[in-house]
Amino acid sequence: MTHPSNLYTKIAEGINSYSIGKHRHMPEIEQGLSEAAGKQVHISFTPHLINMSRGMQTTSYVKLAPGVTAAQLREHLVATYATETFVKVLPPGVVPHTRHVRGSNFCLMNVFPDRLPGRAVIVSVIDNLVKGASGQALQNMNLMMGFPETTALMQAAMFP
């Protein structure tokens, strides 16, 4: 049964926050970030429900290490994901849009300077029905079974 807060009539023509301060994915996000940083990382995370059939956007606000700029963080991400087929850091200043990943297994991202010194904003988008679910599972299976990582993932799968 559909939860009443997810009924079309309750979410149409609007946007709403949910699981404020207690989203079920916060521990795994913190775990991944902590492993990448080599130290304990804590985050604040509030997802927002938007009335669309597919697509997810993340806007992350980060405090940069002393002396590091947003442009340097962007270049680090470019280097980190250079060999990753499905993760693309866009050219400087280009904002990722969910419509650009619709029906794909791609994650598009970019880094922008914040108006506050020493801070940056990272925006990323995925199609949550592909990269966020079935496509990610297929990508993992391909790797586990020794198939090319892109097997059955380069065409646009569109329904809905």
Coordinates of C-alpha atoms in Angstrom, one line a residue:
M1 CA 0.0 0.0 0.0
T2 CA 1.2 3.5 -0.8
H3 CA 2.1 5.7 2.2
P4 CA -0.4 8.6 2.3
S5 CA 2.5 11.1 2.2
N6 CA 3.6 9.7 -1.2
L7 CA 0.2 9.9 -2.9
Y8 CA 0.2 12.0 -6.1
T9 CA -2.4 14.4 -4.6
K10 CA -0.2 15.1 -1.6
I11 CA 3.0 15.8 -3.6
A12 CA 1.8 17.3 -6.9
E13 CA 2.9 20.8 -7.7
G14 CA 5.4 21.0 -4.9
I15 CA 8.5 20.0 -3.2
N16 CA 8.9 18.7 0.4
S17 CA 11.6 17.5 2.7
Y18 CA 11.5 14.2 4.5
S19 CA 13.5 12.1 7.0
I20 CA 14.9 15.4 8.3
G21 CA 18.1 14.7 10.3
K22 CA 17.6 11.0 10.3
H23 CA 17.6 9.6 6.7
R24 CA 18.4 5.9 6.5
H25 CA 21.4 6.4 4.2
M26 CA 23.3 8.9 6.5
P27 CA 25.4 6.2 8.1
E28 CA 26.6 4.7 4.8
I29 CA 27.3 8.2 3.4
E30 CA 29.3 9.1 6.5
Q31 CA 31.2 5.7 6.2
G32 CA 32.2 6.3 2.6
L33 CA 33.2 9.9 3.2
S34 CA 35.2 8.9 6.3
E35 CA 37.0 6.2 4.3
A36 CA 37.8 8.8 1.6
A37 CA 39.0 11.4 4.1
G38 CA 40.9 9.0 6.3
K39 CA 39.2 10.4 9.4
Q40 CA 35.7 10.5 10.9
V41 CA 33.3 12.7 8.8
H42 CA 29.8 13.7 10.0
I43 CA 27.2 15.2 7.7
S44 CA 23.8 16.9 7.7
F45 CA 21.5 15.5 5.1
T46 CA 17.9 16.3 4.2
P47 CA 16.4 14.7 1.1
H48 CA 13.6 16.5 -0.9
L49 CA 10.8 14.8 -2.8
I50 CA 10.0 16.4 -6.1
N51 CA 7.1 15.3 -8.3
M52 CA 9.0 13.7 -11.2
S53 CA 9.1 10.1 -12.4
R54 CA 12.9 9.8 -12.3
G55 CA 16.0 11.7 -11.4
M56 CA 17.9 12.7 -8.2
Q57 CA 20.0 15.8 -7.5
T58 CA 22.4 16.2 -4.6
T59 CA 23.7 19.6 -3.5
S60 CA 26.6 19.3 -1.1
Y61 CA 28.1 22.1 0.8
V62 CA 31.7 21.4 1.8
K63 CA 34.4 23.1 3.9
L64 CA 37.7 23.0 2.0
A65 CA 41.0 22.2 3.6
P66 CA 43.1 25.3 4.3
G67 CA 44.6 26.7 1.1
V68 CA 42.5 24.5 -1.2
T69 CA 40.2 26.2 -3.7
A70 CA 36.9 25.0 -5.4
A71 CA 38.8 24.9 -8.7
Q72 CA 41.4 22.6 -7.1
L73 CA 38.7 20.3 -5.7
R74 CA 37.1 20.1 -9.1
E75 CA 40.5 19.2 -10.7
H76 CA 40.9 16.5 -8.0
L77 CA 37.5 15.1 -8.9
V78 CA 38.4 15.2 -12.6
A79 CA 41.5 13.2 -11.9
T80 CA 39.8 10.8 -9.5
Y81 CA 37.0 9.9 -12.0
A82 CA 39.1 10.2 -15.2
T83 CA 38.9 6.4 -15.8
E84 CA 35.3 5.9 -14.6
T85 CA 33.0 5.4 -17.5
F86 CA 29.8 6.4 -15.7
V87 CA 31.0 9.4 -13.6
K88 CA 31.6 12.7 -15.4
V89 CA 32.8 16.0 -14.0
L90 CA 31.4 18.7 -16.2
P91 CA 33.4 21.7 -17.6
P92 CA 33.8 24.6 -15.2
G93 CA 30.6 26.5 -14.6
V94 CA 28.2 23.9 -16.2
V95 CA 25.4 23.0 -13.9
P96 CA 24.3 19.3 -14.0
H97 CA 20.6 18.7 -14.8
T98 CA 18.6 15.6 -14.2
R99 CA 17.2 15.6 -17.7
H100 CA 20.8 15.1 -19.0
V101 CA 21.0 11.7 -17.2
R102 CA 17.5 10.5 -17.8
G103 CA 17.5 6.8 -18.7
S104 CA 21.2 6.4 -18.2
N105 CA 23.7 5.0 -15.7
F106 CA 25.7 8.2 -15.6
C107 CA 26.4 10.5 -12.7
L108 CA 27.2 14.1 -13.7
M109 CA 28.8 16.5 -11.2
N110 CA 30.5 19.8 -10.9
V111 CA 32.0 22.0 -8.2
F112 CA 31.2 25.6 -7.7
P113 CA 32.8 28.2 -5.4
D114 CA 30.6 29.3 -2.5
R115 CA 30.3 33.0 -1.6
L116 CA 31.8 32.1 1.7
P117 CA 35.6 31.8 1.7
G118 CA 37.0 28.3 2.1
R119 CA 33.8 26.6 1.0
A120 CA 32.5 24.9 -2.2
V121 CA 29.2 23.5 -3.5
I122 CA 29.1 20.2 -5.3
V123 CA 26.1 19.4 -7.5
S124 CA 25.5 15.9 -8.8
V125 CA 22.7 14.2 -10.7
I126 CA 21.6 10.6 -11.5
D127 CA 18.6 8.8 -12.8
N128 CA 17.5 7.1 -9.6
L129 CA 15.8 4.3 -11.5
V130 CA 19.0 3.4 -13.3
K131 CA 22.2 4.5 -11.6
G132 CA 20.4 4.6 -8.2
A133 CA 19.0 1.1 -8.5
S134 CA 18.9 -1.4 -11.3
G135 CA 21.8 0.0 -13.3
Q136 CA 24.1 0.1 -10.3
A137 CA 23.1 -3.6 -9.6
L138 CA 23.9 -4.6 -13.2
Q139 CA 27.2 -2.6 -13.1
N140 CA 28.2 -4.4 -9.9
M141 CA 27.2 -7.8 -11.4
N142 CA 29.3 -7.1 -14.5
L143 CA 32.3 -6.4 -12.4
M144 CA 31.8 -9.5 -10.2
M145 CA 31.3 -11.8 -13.2
G146 CA 34.3 -10.4 -15.2
F147 CA 32.1 -8.8 -17.9
P148 CA 33.0 -5.4 -19.3
E149 CA 31.6 -2.8 -16.8
T150 CA 29.4 -1.2 -19.5
T151 CA 27.7 -4.4 -20.6
A152 CA 23.9 -3.6 -21.2
L153 CA 24.3 -0.1 -19.7
M154 CA 25.1 2.2 -22.6
Q155 CA 21.6 2.3 -24.1
A156 CA 18.9 4.5 -22.8
A157 CA 16.3 2.5 -20.9
M158 CA 13.1 4.5 -20.8
F159 CA 10.0 3.5 -18.9
P160 CA 8.5 5.6 -17.6

